[in-house]
Amino acid sequence: RYENGAAGSEPVDISIITDVHTIGKNNFANDPNMPPPVVTYGKVTVKSKSLQNTYAGKTEYRFDNLLDANATSYHTIDPKPGPLCSNVTLETFTTIMQLVGAFGRPLGITQFNDQDQIVSAESFEYYPNGTGLLPSITETFGQQLRKPQGNSFPSCTGYDLFINMRITKTQYKNLVKKKTIYKDGIFLTEEVLARDPSTGAATIVRVSDPSTGITETHTAFAYRQPGYEKMGTKSKDPSARNLLLAPYKVTIYRNKLVRDVYGNLVPGGNPELIGGSKTTWRQSLPMRGFDMGANKYVVQTRPSMDWKPFKTYEFNGDANDANWREVQELSLWNTRHAAIESKGGVTNRYAATKLGYNQRYVLCEANDAKYTEFTFSGFEDQETVAPGIIHFGGEITQGQMRYGGDATIKPHTGNYLAKVDAGAYGPGYFTPEISPGRSYRASVWVHKNSPANAALVLTLDGSRSTSKLRGGLISYKNIERSDPSNTSVGDWILMTLTLDVPADYVATGGTLNDFRAYLYNPGTSTAYFDDFAIRPLDLAFEGNVIDENSGRTTAVLDTHNFATKYVYDKEGRISEVWTESPTDGWKLKQQNTYNFKRAY
């Protein structure tokens, strides 16, 4: 049931009515081709039925649709002639105060049972329309008109009349001040005690519950803190970033409720801090990128136009937030200003993400590993890291070796593989930043038509702090396609190597000075590789193969580098799922058929 309906129309023009300028409204003739007017109702009742088709109660909704929350005022200055009747000016000032969203805002929701008894209710109170109470936007428009020979001043009849008009429009943001909830015979209130002056976002919210007491949540936004002024509003500083809702600190206080001599519930003591969090921010970011001069990937601290979160803290029982527990630090970013590595504040354990496809899609991600300790490439995406230098995603070199296959050589997954000519070094991954005492595993698929000695190679170069070895090769391992320990699935053969990093390893002093995993073809014919993965041995890991045009995941490689393939129909829906295993090869795991018809 609908009650108290009201129709509205939009302002369409500014017209002259006598000597006063005002807002006109739509006054179209009754035309059956016109859309119906917007109608809102002051009260809407929705009745419910049970499964037995009996009355089960109702819900009443109340809306604010009849209150005139907008005020318009006019101020007119009496016309006066200028010297020798040179001009007569009529000045009109119009002020419009508009509360945006007041029309149709909810006032209350009440639920009744089958006996029409109130089960629960919510009511809403709003801030009144007034300067200083609500965030606002003020716009001023001016117009000057000239009416030839329109002057009717007795001594200056026939002279021109000049009209100066100014309209000031102030729009106030419509915000809830207090919400009252009734349920199970108890009244709960949620009241906003303070708001941010720039955005209207709540900064102090009080929740009163007779059973638990008063809880207040205080929110401090970063742009109002010392050192973060450049996160503030552009209206005050054009170089600021308008990051007005970025949080700095949230604190939660609790106080018990007691009854005063009049029976009213009031706070009964000093508030107690029971929870909180804090976020620090920074503009200078440690970024991972390719250094052409050094011919390697490096981390450089660079200034950024954007502010990014740095460290987060949580309340640990100490009232001084300087002693709160550090939860996380965002420790590394890519050149697109996306976070790619974080460190746990208590555990110091790392989590990281490798992005590819022009830094748009996730290649692989891992917990308990630094950004440099793992990578994956399906040899699908290429990236020009410097003029004339092409890499694969995941910081894998030799991106120019991408190959789409032919009639006899099909990729293991995806649309591409790596083609390595006879006697050439293939794609590789090089880093000095690995963890001493940890073991690393590398694996890659090699096509059966590749030379028998097509190889996966691991090397470790550096120093050992507790031995006499100061620089030079510490470890070298390789495995060839013909190795009997390999696993064959169809036309592809999986090669796997593990390298143990000494606990006293130091990445200094050697000629290469790093950990290297690369592909090598010493044979006399072409070698073909696909799905290259490097990870810590104790790490759970997945590599993603993405179709670069559609963004769909076409395959996922598991911790042991076996694939799950996804086949899509023409409408982009998964039609088949295939899984790969060392015992069963490729096996159809799931097949989907989509059939749609009209419901009538």
Coordinates of C-alpha atoms in Angstrom, one line a residue:
R1 CA 0.0 0.0 0.0
Y2 CA 1.3 3.4 -1.0
E3 CA 0.3 6.6 0.9
N4 CA 1.2 10.3 0.7
G5 CA 2.4 10.4 -2.8
A6 CA 4.2 13.4 -4.2
A7 CA 5.3 14.2 -7.8
G8 CA 8.4 16.1 -8.6
S9 CA 9.8 18.0 -11.6
E10 CA 13.2 19.3 -12.4
P11 CA 14.2 23.0 -12.7
V12 CA 14.7 23.8 -16.4
D13 CA 15.5 27.5 -16.8
I14 CA 16.2 30.9 -15.2
S15 CA 13.5 33.3 -16.3
I16 CA 12.6 36.9 -15.6
I17 CA 9.5 37.5 -13.6
T18 CA 8.9 41.2 -13.2
D19 CA 12.1 42.5 -11.7
V20 CA 13.0 39.2 -9.8
H21 CA 14.9 36.3 -11.2
T22 CA 14.0 32.8 -10.0
I23 CA 14.1 29.2 -10.9
G24 CA 11.4 28.0 -13.3
K25 CA 9.9 24.5 -13.4
N26 CA 8.6 22.1 -16.0
N27 CA 5.1 23.0 -17.1
F28 CA 4.7 20.7 -20.2
A29 CA 1.2 20.2 -21.5
N30 CA -0.4 16.8 -20.8
D31 CA 1.1 14.6 -23.5
P32 CA 0.5 10.8 -23.5
N33 CA 3.9 10.4 -25.1
M34 CA 5.8 12.0 -22.2
P35 CA 7.2 9.8 -19.5
P36 CA 5.2 9.6 -16.2
P37 CA 6.3 12.0 -13.5
V38 CA 8.6 10.8 -10.7
V39 CA 6.4 10.0 -7.7
T40 CA 7.7 9.2 -4.2
Y41 CA 5.5 8.1 -1.3
G42 CA 5.6 9.2 2.3
K43 CA 4.6 5.7 3.5
V44 CA 4.9 2.3 1.9
T45 CA 3.5 -0.9 3.5
V46 CA 4.6 -4.3 2.4
K47 CA 2.5 -7.2 3.7
S48 CA 3.8 -10.8 4.0
K49 CA 2.1 -14.2 3.7
S50 CA 3.2 -17.5 5.2
L51 CA 3.6 -20.8 3.3
Q52 CA 0.0 -21.5 4.4
N53 CA -1.2 -18.3 2.6
T54 CA -2.1 -16.6 5.9
Y55 CA -1.2 -13.1 7.0
A56 CA 2.4 -13.2 8.4
G57 CA 3.0 -9.5 9.3
K58 CA 4.0 -6.4 7.5
T59 CA 6.9 -3.9 7.1
E60 CA 6.3 -0.1 7.0
Y61 CA 8.7 2.3 5.3
R62 CA 8.4 6.0 5.9
F63 CA 10.1 8.6 3.6
D64 CA 10.6 12.3 3.7
N65 CA 8.8 13.7 0.6
L66 CA 6.8 16.7 1.8
L67 CA 9.3 18.7 3.7
D68 CA 10.5 21.8 2.0
A69 CA 14.1 21.6 2.8
N70 CA 15.2 24.1 0.2
A71 CA 15.0 27.9 0.8
T72 CA 15.2 30.7 -1.7
S73 CA 15.7 34.3 -0.7
Y74 CA 15.7 37.5 -2.8
H75 CA 17.2 40.9 -2.1
T76 CA 16.4 43.8 -4.5
I77 CA 18.0 47.2 -4.5
D78 CA 15.8 50.1 -5.5
P79 CA 16.8 51.5 -8.8
K80 CA 18.5 54.9 -8.8
P81 CA 19.5 57.0 -11.8
G82 CA 23.1 57.8 -12.6
P83 CA 24.4 61.3 -13.4
L84 CA 22.3 63.0 -16.1
C85 CA 20.2 59.8 -16.4
S86 CA 23.2 58.0 -18.0
N87 CA 21.9 54.7 -16.6
V88 CA 19.5 53.2 -14.1
T89 CA 20.6 49.9 -12.5
L90 CA 18.3 47.3 -10.9
E91 CA 20.3 44.8 -8.8
T92 CA 18.8 41.5 -7.8
F93 CA 20.4 38.9 -5.5
T94 CA 19.1 35.3 -5.2
T95 CA 20.2 32.8 -2.7
I96 CA 19.3 29.1 -3.0
M97 CA 20.0 26.7 -0.2
Q98 CA 19.5 23.2 -1.3
L99 CA 19.8 20.0 0.8
V100 CA 20.8 17.4 -1.7
G101 CA 18.9 14.1 -1.4
A102 CA 16.4 15.3 1.2
F103 CA 13.5 14.4 -1.1
G104 CA 12.7 10.7 -0.6
R105 CA 15.2 10.0 2.2
P106 CA 14.1 7.2 4.6
L107 CA 12.7 8.2 8.0
G108 CA 11.9 4.9 9.5
I109 CA 11.4 1.1 9.0
T110 CA 9.0 -0.8 11.2
Q111 CA 8.4 -4.6 11.2
F112 CA 5.2 -6.1 12.6
N113 CA 4.2 -9.7 13.3
D114 CA 1.0 -11.4 12.4
Q115 CA -0.7 -9.7 15.4
D116 CA 0.4 -6.3 14.1
Q117 CA 2.8 -6.0 17.1
I118 CA 6.1 -4.2 16.6
V119 CA 9.0 -6.7 16.3
S120 CA 11.7 -4.3 15.4
A121 CA 12.0 -0.7 14.2
E122 CA 14.6 1.7 12.9
S123 CA 14.3 5.5 12.8
F124 CA 16.7 8.1 11.2
E125 CA 17.4 11.7 12.2
Y126 CA 19.2 14.0 9.8
Y127 CA 21.2 17.2 10.2
P128 CA 19.2 20.3 9.6
N129 CA 19.8 22.5 6.6
G130 CA 22.2 25.2 7.8
T131 CA 25.6 26.8 7.2
G132 CA 28.4 25.3 9.3
L133 CA 26.6 22.0 10.1
L134 CA 27.1 20.1 6.8
P135 CA 29.7 20.0 4.1
S136 CA 28.6 22.2 1.2
I137 CA 29.4 23.4 -2.3
T138 CA 28.7 27.0 -3.2
E139 CA 28.4 28.3 -6.7
T140 CA 27.8 31.9 -7.8
F141 CA 26.4 32.9 -11.2
G142 CA 26.2 36.4 -12.5
Q143 CA 24.3 38.0 -15.4
Q144 CA 24.0 41.5 -16.7
L145 CA 21.1 42.6 -18.9
R146 CA 20.3 45.8 -20.8
K147 CA 16.8 46.8 -21.7
P148 CA 17.0 49.6 -24.3
Q149 CA 14.8 52.6 -23.4
G150 CA 13.3 50.5 -20.6
N151 CA 13.9 53.0 -17.8
S152 CA 10.7 54.1 -16.2
F153 CA 12.2 56.3 -13.6
P154 CA 10.1 59.5 -13.6
S155 CA 12.9 61.9 -14.5
C156 CA 14.7 59.6 -16.9
T157 CA 11.9 58.0 -19.0
G158 CA 13.2 56.5 -22.2
Y159 CA 16.8 55.9 -21.1
D160 CA 18.3 52.4 -21.0
L161 CA 17.7 50.1 -18.0
F162 CA 20.6 48.0 -16.7
I163 CA 19.8 44.9 -14.7
N164 CA 22.5 43.1 -12.6
M165 CA 21.6 39.6 -11.4
R166 CA 23.5 37.4 -9.1
I167 CA 22.5 33.9 -8.0
T168 CA 24.3 32.0 -5.2
K169 CA 23.5 28.3 -4.9
T170 CA 24.7 26.3 -1.9
Q171 CA 24.2 22.6 -1.9
Y172 CA 24.4 20.8 1.4
K173 CA 25.2 17.1 1.6
N174 CA 22.3 15.1 3.2
L175 CA 23.7 13.1 6.1
V176 CA 22.3 10.9 8.9
K177 CA 22.9 12.3 12.4
K178 CA 21.3 9.5 14.5
K179 CA 19.8 6.1 14.0
T180 CA 17.7 4.5 16.7
I181 CA 17.1 0.7 16.6
Y182 CA 14.4 -1.1 18.6
K183 CA 14.6 -4.9 18.9
D184 CA 13.7 -7.4 21.6
G185 CA 12.5 -4.7 23.9
I186 CA 15.8 -2.8 23.8
F187 CA 16.6 0.6 22.2
L188 CA 20.0 1.0 20.6
T189 CA 21.2 4.3 19.2
E190 CA 24.0 5.1 16.8
E191 CA 24.8 8.8 16.7
V192 CA 27.4 10.7 14.7
L193 CA 29.0 13.2 17.1
A194 CA 31.4 14.8 14.6
R195 CA 32.2 14.8 10.9
D196 CA 35.1 15.8 8.8
P197 CA 34.6 19.4 7.6
S198 CA 35.8 18.6 4.0
T199 CA 34.0 15.3 3.2
G200 CA 31.3 14.9 5.8
A201 CA 32.7 11.5 6.8
A202 CA 32.0 10.6 10.4
T203 CA 35.0 11.1 12.7
I204 CA 33.2 10.3 16.0
V205 CA 30.4 7.7 16.2
R206 CA 28.8 6.7 19.4
V207 CA 26.8 3.5 19.9
S208 CA 24.7 3.2 23.0
D209 CA 23.6 -0.3 24.1
P210 CA 22.0 -0.8 27.6
S211 CA 23.5 -4.3 27.7
T212 CA 27.1 -3.4 26.8
G213 CA 27.4 0.3 27.4
I214 CA 28.7 3.1 25.2
T215 CA 31.2 2.5 22.4
E216 CA 32.8 5.4 20.6
T217 CA 34.8 5.0 17.4
H218 CA 37.1 7.9 16.6
T219 CA 38.6 8.2 13.1
A220 CA 41.4 10.5 12.3
F221 CA 42.1 11.1 8.5
A222 CA 45.7 11.3 7.3
Y223 CA 45.4 14.7 5.5
R224 CA 44.8 16.4 8.8
Q225 CA 48.0 15.0 10.4
P226 CA 51.4 16.7 10.5
G227 CA 53.5 15.7 7.5
Y228 CA 50.5 14.6 5.4
E229 CA 49.1 18.1 4.4
K230 CA 49.7 17.3 0.7
M231 CA 47.1 14.6 0.9
G232 CA 44.5 17.3 1.5
T233 CA 42.0 19.2 -0.6
K234 CA 42.9 20.9 -3.8
S235 CA 40.6 23.8 -3.0
K236 CA 43.1 24.9 -0.5
D237 CA 46.3 23.7 -2.2
P238 CA 46.3 23.0 -5.9
S239 CA 49.3 20.6 -5.5
A240 CA 47.4 18.5 -2.9
R241 CA 46.1 15.1 -3.9
N242 CA 42.5 15.1 -2.5
L243 CA 43.1 11.9 -0.6
L244 CA 40.6 13.0 2.0
L245 CA 39.4 9.6 3.2
A246 CA 42.7 8.0 3.6
P247 CA 42.7 6.8 7.3
Y248 CA 45.5 7.5 9.7
K249 CA 44.2 6.3 13.1
V250 CA 41.1 4.6 14.4
T251 CA 40.5 4.3 18.1
I252 CA 37.7 2.5 19.9
Y253 CA 36.6 3.5 23.4
R254 CA 34.0 1.8 25.7
N255 CA 32.2 3.2 28.7
K256 CA 29.6 1.6 31.0
L257 CA 26.0 3.0 31.2
V258 CA 24.4 3.8 34.6
R259 CA 21.1 5.5 35.5
D260 CA 21.1 9.0 36.9
V261 CA 18.6 10.2 39.6
Y262 CA 16.0 10.7 36.9
G263 CA 16.3 7.2 35.5
N264 CA 18.2 8.2 32.4
L265 CA 21.1 6.1 31.0
V266 CA 24.3 8.1 31.2
P267 CA 28.0 7.3 31.0
G268 CA 29.3 5.9 34.2
G269 CA 33.0 6.6 34.2
N270 CA 36.1 7.3 32.2
P271 CA 36.2 5.8 28.7
E272 CA 38.5 2.8 28.2
L273 CA 40.6 2.3 25.0
I274 CA 39.7 -1.2 23.8
G275 CA 40.9 -1.3 20.2
G276 CA 42.5 0.6 17.4
S277 CA 44.6 0.7 14.2
K278 CA 47.0 3.1 12.6
T279 CA 48.3 3.5 9.0
T280 CA 51.3 5.5 8.0
W281 CA 51.8 6.8 4.4
R282 CA 54.6 7.8 2.1
Q283 CA 55.3 9.4 -1.3
S284 CA 58.8 8.1 -2.0
L285 CA 58.5 4.4 -3.0
P286 CA 61.0 1.6 -3.3
M287 CA 60.4 0.5 -6.9
R288 CA 61.5 -2.5 -8.8
G289 CA 62.6 -1.9 -12.4
F290 CA 65.2 -2.7 -15.0
D291 CA 68.4 -0.6 -15.0
M292 CA 69.8 -0.4 -18.5
G293 CA 73.2 0.8 -17.3
A294 CA 73.7 -2.1 -14.9
N295 CA 71.8 -4.5 -17.2
K296 CA 69.8 -6.0 -14.3
Y297 CA 66.7 -5.4 -12.2
V298 CA 67.3 -3.1 -9.2
V299 CA 65.3 -1.4 -6.5
Q300 CA 65.4 2.4 -6.5
T301 CA 63.5 4.8 -4.2
R302 CA 61.6 7.2 -6.5
P303 CA 59.3 10.1 -5.7
S304 CA 55.6 9.5 -6.6
M305 CA 52.7 11.8 -7.2
D306 CA 50.6 9.4 -5.2
W307 CA 50.6 8.7 -1.5
K308 CA 50.7 5.0 -0.7
P309 CA 50.2 3.2 2.6
F310 CA 53.5 2.3 4.3
K311 CA 53.1 0.5 7.7
T312 CA 50.0 -0.6 9.6
Y313 CA 49.7 -1.1 13.3
E314 CA 47.1 -2.5 15.7
F315 CA 46.2 -1.8 19.3
N316 CA 48.0 -4.2 21.7
G317 CA 46.7 -2.9 25.1
D318 CA 49.1 0.1 25.2
A319 CA 47.4 3.5 25.2
N320 CA 50.4 5.0 23.4
D321 CA 50.0 4.3 19.7
A322 CA 53.8 4.6 19.2
N323 CA 54.0 1.2 21.0
W324 CA 51.3 -0.6 19.0
R325 CA 52.1 -3.8 17.3
E326 CA 53.3 -3.5 13.6
V327 CA 51.1 -5.7 11.4
Q328 CA 52.4 -5.1 7.9
E329 CA 54.9 -3.1 5.9
L330 CA 54.4 -2.6 2.1
S331 CA 58.0 -3.0 1.1
L332 CA 58.2 -3.0 -2.7
W333 CA 56.3 -1.5 -5.6
N334 CA 56.4 -1.8 -9.4
T335 CA 56.7 1.1 -11.9
R336 CA 52.9 1.2 -12.1
H337 CA 52.8 2.0 -8.4
A338 CA 51.2 -1.3 -7.4
A339 CA 52.4 -3.0 -4.2
I340 CA 54.2 -6.2 -5.1
E341 CA 55.8 -7.2 -1.8
S342 CA 54.9 -6.9 1.9
K343 CA 56.5 -7.9 5.2
G344 CA 54.7 -9.1 8.4
G345 CA 55.5 -6.7 11.2
V346 CA 55.7 -9.4 13.9
T347 CA 56.9 -12.4 12.0
N348 CA 59.1 -10.6 9.4
R349 CA 57.7 -13.1 6.9
Y350 CA 57.3 -11.8 3.3
A351 CA 54.6 -12.2 0.8
A352 CA 54.9 -11.1 -2.8
T353 CA 53.3 -11.1 -6.3
K354 CA 54.9 -11.3 -9.7
L355 CA 52.9 -9.4 -12.3
G356 CA 53.2 -9.8 -16.1
Y357 CA 51.4 -8.8 -19.3
N358 CA 52.5 -5.2 -19.0
Q359 CA 52.1 -5.4 -15.2
R360 CA 48.3 -6.1 -15.5
Y361 CA 47.8 -9.8 -14.5
V362 CA 49.2 -12.0 -11.8
L363 CA 51.9 -14.4 -13.0
C364 CA 52.4 -16.0 -9.6
E365 CA 52.3 -15.1 -5.9
A366 CA 53.6 -16.7 -2.8
N367 CA 53.6 -16.4 1.0
D368 CA 56.8 -16.7 3.0
A369 CA 59.0 -15.5 0.2
K370 CA 60.6 -12.3 -1.0
Y371 CA 59.8 -10.9 -4.4
T372 CA 63.1 -12.1 -5.8
E373 CA 62.9 -15.7 -4.5
F374 CA 60.4 -17.0 -7.1
T375 CA 59.1 -16.5 -10.6
F376 CA 57.1 -18.1 -13.4
S377 CA 56.7 -17.6 -17.1
G378 CA 54.6 -19.4 -19.6
F379 CA 56.5 -17.4 -22.3
E380 CA 53.2 -15.7 -23.2
D381 CA 53.9 -12.0 -22.6
Q382 CA 56.8 -9.8 -23.7
E383 CA 58.0 -6.6 -22.2
T384 CA 60.5 -4.1 -23.7
V385 CA 62.5 -3.2 -20.6
A386 CA 64.9 -0.9 -22.4
P387 CA 65.5 0.1 -26.0
G388 CA 66.4 -3.1 -27.9
I389 CA 66.0 -5.4 -24.8
I390 CA 62.9 -7.6 -24.6
H391 CA 62.1 -9.8 -21.6
F392 CA 59.3 -12.1 -20.6
G393 CA 57.1 -11.3 -17.7
G394 CA 58.4 -12.3 -14.3
E395 CA 61.9 -10.8 -15.0
I396 CA 62.8 -13.6 -17.4
T397 CA 65.3 -12.7 -20.1
Q398 CA 65.3 -13.4 -23.8
G399 CA 61.8 -12.4 -24.5
Q400 CA 62.5 -12.2 -28.2
M401 CA 62.5 -16.1 -28.2
R402 CA 58.7 -16.2 -27.9
Y403 CA 57.3 -18.6 -30.5
G404 CA 53.7 -19.5 -31.4
G405 CA 54.5 -23.1 -32.5
D406 CA 53.7 -24.9 -35.7
A407 CA 52.0 -28.0 -37.1
T408 CA 54.3 -30.3 -35.1
I409 CA 55.2 -28.2 -32.1
K410 CA 52.3 -27.1 -29.9
P411 CA 52.7 -25.1 -26.7
H412 CA 52.4 -27.0 -23.4
T413 CA 49.9 -24.4 -22.2
G414 CA 48.7 -21.1 -23.6
N415 CA 49.5 -19.8 -27.1
Y416 CA 53.3 -19.5 -27.0
L417 CA 56.5 -21.2 -26.0
A418 CA 60.2 -20.4 -26.0
K419 CA 62.2 -21.3 -29.1
V420 CA 66.0 -21.6 -28.5
D421 CA 68.3 -22.0 -31.5
A422 CA 71.2 -24.5 -31.7
G423 CA 74.1 -23.5 -29.5
A424 CA 72.2 -20.6 -27.8
Y425 CA 71.4 -19.7 -24.2
G426 CA 67.7 -19.5 -23.6
P427 CA 65.5 -17.5 -21.2
G428 CA 66.9 -17.2 -17.6
Y429 CA 66.3 -15.7 -14.2
F430 CA 69.2 -14.0 -12.3
T431 CA 69.1 -12.6 -8.7
P432 CA 71.6 -12.1 -5.9
E433 CA 68.7 -11.8 -3.4
I434 CA 68.0 -15.3 -2.1
S435 CA 67.9 -16.6 1.4
P436 CA 71.0 -18.4 2.8
G437 CA 70.1 -21.9 4.1
R438 CA 67.1 -22.3 1.9
S439 CA 66.7 -24.8 -1.0
Y440 CA 65.3 -23.7 -4.4
R441 CA 63.6 -25.8 -7.1
A442 CA 63.5 -24.9 -10.8
S443 CA 61.4 -26.8 -13.4
V444 CA 60.6 -26.4 -17.1
W445 CA 58.8 -28.4 -19.8
V446 CA 60.9 -29.3 -22.9
H447 CA 59.5 -30.7 -26.1
K448 CA 60.4 -34.2 -27.1
N449 CA 61.7 -33.0 -30.5
S450 CA 64.3 -30.9 -28.8
P451 CA 68.0 -32.1 -28.8
A452 CA 68.7 -34.8 -26.2
N453 CA 71.2 -32.4 -24.4
A454 CA 68.8 -29.4 -24.2
A455 CA 69.2 -28.5 -20.6
L456 CA 68.0 -26.7 -17.5
V457 CA 70.9 -25.1 -15.5
L458 CA 71.2 -23.8 -12.0
T459 CA 74.3 -22.0 -10.7
L460 CA 75.2 -20.2 -7.4
D461 CA 78.1 -17.7 -7.4
G462 CA 79.4 -15.8 -4.4
S463 CA 81.2 -16.3 -1.1
R464 CA 80.9 -18.4 2.1
S465 CA 81.5 -16.5 5.3
T466 CA 82.7 -19.4 7.4
S467 CA 85.1 -21.0 4.8
K468 CA 88.1 -19.8 2.9
L469 CA 86.0 -19.5 -0.3
R470 CA 85.8 -15.8 -1.2
G471 CA 84.1 -15.4 -4.5
G472 CA 83.7 -17.9 -7.3
L473 CA 81.3 -20.7 -8.3
I474 CA 79.8 -22.4 -5.3
S475 CA 77.3 -24.7 -7.0
Y476 CA 76.5 -25.8 -10.6
K477 CA 73.7 -28.2 -11.6
N478 CA 72.1 -29.2 -14.9
I479 CA 69.6 -31.7 -16.2
E480 CA 69.1 -32.7 -19.8
R481 CA 66.1 -33.8 -21.8
S482 CA 67.4 -37.3 -22.0
D483 CA 67.8 -37.7 -18.2
P484 CA 65.8 -40.8 -17.1
S485 CA 64.5 -39.1 -14.0
N486 CA 62.4 -36.7 -16.1
T487 CA 58.6 -37.1 -16.4
S488 CA 56.9 -37.3 -19.8
V489 CA 53.3 -36.3 -20.5
G490 CA 52.3 -36.4 -24.2
D491 CA 54.8 -34.5 -26.3
W492 CA 56.4 -32.7 -23.3
I493 CA 59.0 -33.7 -20.8
L494 CA 59.3 -32.1 -17.3
M495 CA 62.8 -31.4 -16.1
T496 CA 63.4 -30.5 -12.4
L497 CA 66.4 -29.4 -10.4
T498 CA 67.0 -28.5 -6.7
L499 CA 69.8 -26.3 -5.4
D500 CA 70.7 -26.0 -1.7
V501 CA 72.0 -22.5 -0.7
P502 CA 74.6 -22.8 2.1
A503 CA 73.7 -21.2 5.4
D504 CA 76.8 -19.0 5.2
Y505 CA 76.2 -17.9 1.6
V506 CA 77.1 -14.2 0.9
A507 CA 76.3 -12.7 -2.5
T508 CA 79.6 -10.9 -2.9
G509 CA 83.0 -11.5 -4.4
G510 CA 82.3 -13.6 -7.5
T511 CA 82.3 -12.8 -11.2
L512 CA 78.5 -13.5 -11.5
N513 CA 77.6 -12.8 -7.9
D514 CA 74.1 -14.3 -8.0
F515 CA 71.8 -17.2 -8.3
R516 CA 71.0 -18.2 -11.9
A517 CA 68.4 -20.5 -13.5
Y518 CA 68.5 -20.6 -17.2
L519 CA 67.8 -22.8 -20.3
Y520 CA 70.6 -23.9 -22.6
N521 CA 70.7 -25.7 -26.0
P522 CA 74.1 -27.0 -26.8
G523 CA 72.6 -29.3 -29.5
T524 CA 72.7 -28.9 -33.3
S525 CA 68.9 -28.4 -33.7
T526 CA 66.2 -26.1 -32.2
A527 CA 65.0 -26.7 -28.7
Y528 CA 61.5 -25.8 -27.4
F529 CA 60.6 -25.0 -23.7
D530 CA 57.5 -23.9 -21.9
D531 CA 56.2 -23.1 -18.4
F532 CA 59.4 -22.1 -16.5
A533 CA 59.1 -22.0 -12.7
I534 CA 61.6 -21.1 -9.9
R535 CA 60.6 -21.2 -6.2
P536 CA 61.8 -22.1 -2.7
L537 CA 61.4 -25.8 -2.2
D538 CA 59.2 -25.4 0.9
L539 CA 56.8 -22.9 -0.8
A540 CA 53.3 -23.5 -2.0
F541 CA 53.1 -22.0 -5.5
E542 CA 50.9 -21.6 -8.6
G543 CA 51.8 -20.0 -12.0
N544 CA 49.1 -18.5 -14.2
V545 CA 48.9 -18.5 -18.0
I546 CA 46.7 -15.7 -19.3
D547 CA 45.2 -15.0 -22.7
E548 CA 46.6 -11.5 -23.2
N549 CA 43.7 -10.3 -25.4
S550 CA 40.8 -11.5 -23.3
G551 CA 42.4 -11.6 -19.8
R552 CA 41.1 -15.1 -19.2
T553 CA 43.1 -17.7 -17.3
T554 CA 43.8 -20.5 -19.7
A555 CA 46.0 -22.6 -17.4
V556 CA 47.3 -22.8 -13.8
L557 CA 50.5 -24.6 -13.0
D558 CA 50.7 -26.2 -9.5
T559 CA 53.6 -26.5 -7.1
H560 CA 55.1 -29.3 -9.1
N561 CA 54.5 -27.5 -12.5
F562 CA 51.7 -29.7 -13.6
A563 CA 48.9 -27.9 -15.4
T564 CA 45.1 -27.5 -15.2
K565 CA 43.8 -26.2 -18.5
Y566 CA 40.6 -24.2 -19.0
V567 CA 38.8 -24.2 -22.4
Y568 CA 36.2 -21.4 -23.1
D569 CA 33.3 -21.3 -25.5
K570 CA 32.5 -18.4 -27.8
E571 CA 30.7 -16.5 -25.1
G572 CA 33.6 -16.7 -22.7
R573 CA 32.2 -19.5 -20.5
I574 CA 34.3 -22.4 -19.3
S575 CA 33.3 -25.4 -21.4
E576 CA 36.1 -27.9 -20.4
V577 CA 38.6 -28.4 -17.6
W578 CA 41.6 -30.6 -18.2
T579 CA 44.1 -31.8 -15.6
E580 CA 47.7 -33.1 -16.1
S581 CA 49.4 -35.7 -13.9
P582 CA 52.5 -37.8 -14.1
T583 CA 50.5 -41.0 -14.0
D584 CA 47.4 -40.3 -16.1
G585 CA 48.7 -37.6 -18.5
W586 CA 45.9 -35.2 -19.6
K587 CA 42.5 -36.1 -18.3
L588 CA 39.1 -34.4 -18.8
K589 CA 38.0 -33.4 -15.4
Q590 CA 34.9 -31.3 -16.1
Q591 CA 32.7 -30.5 -19.1
N592 CA 30.0 -27.9 -19.1
T593 CA 27.0 -27.4 -21.4
Y594 CA 24.9 -24.3 -21.3
N595 CA 21.3 -24.4 -22.5
F596 CA 18.9 -21.5 -22.1
K597 CA 15.3 -21.1 -22.9
R598 CA 12.5 -18.6 -22.1
A599 CA 10.7 -19.0 -18.8
Y600 CA 7.3 -18.8 -20.6

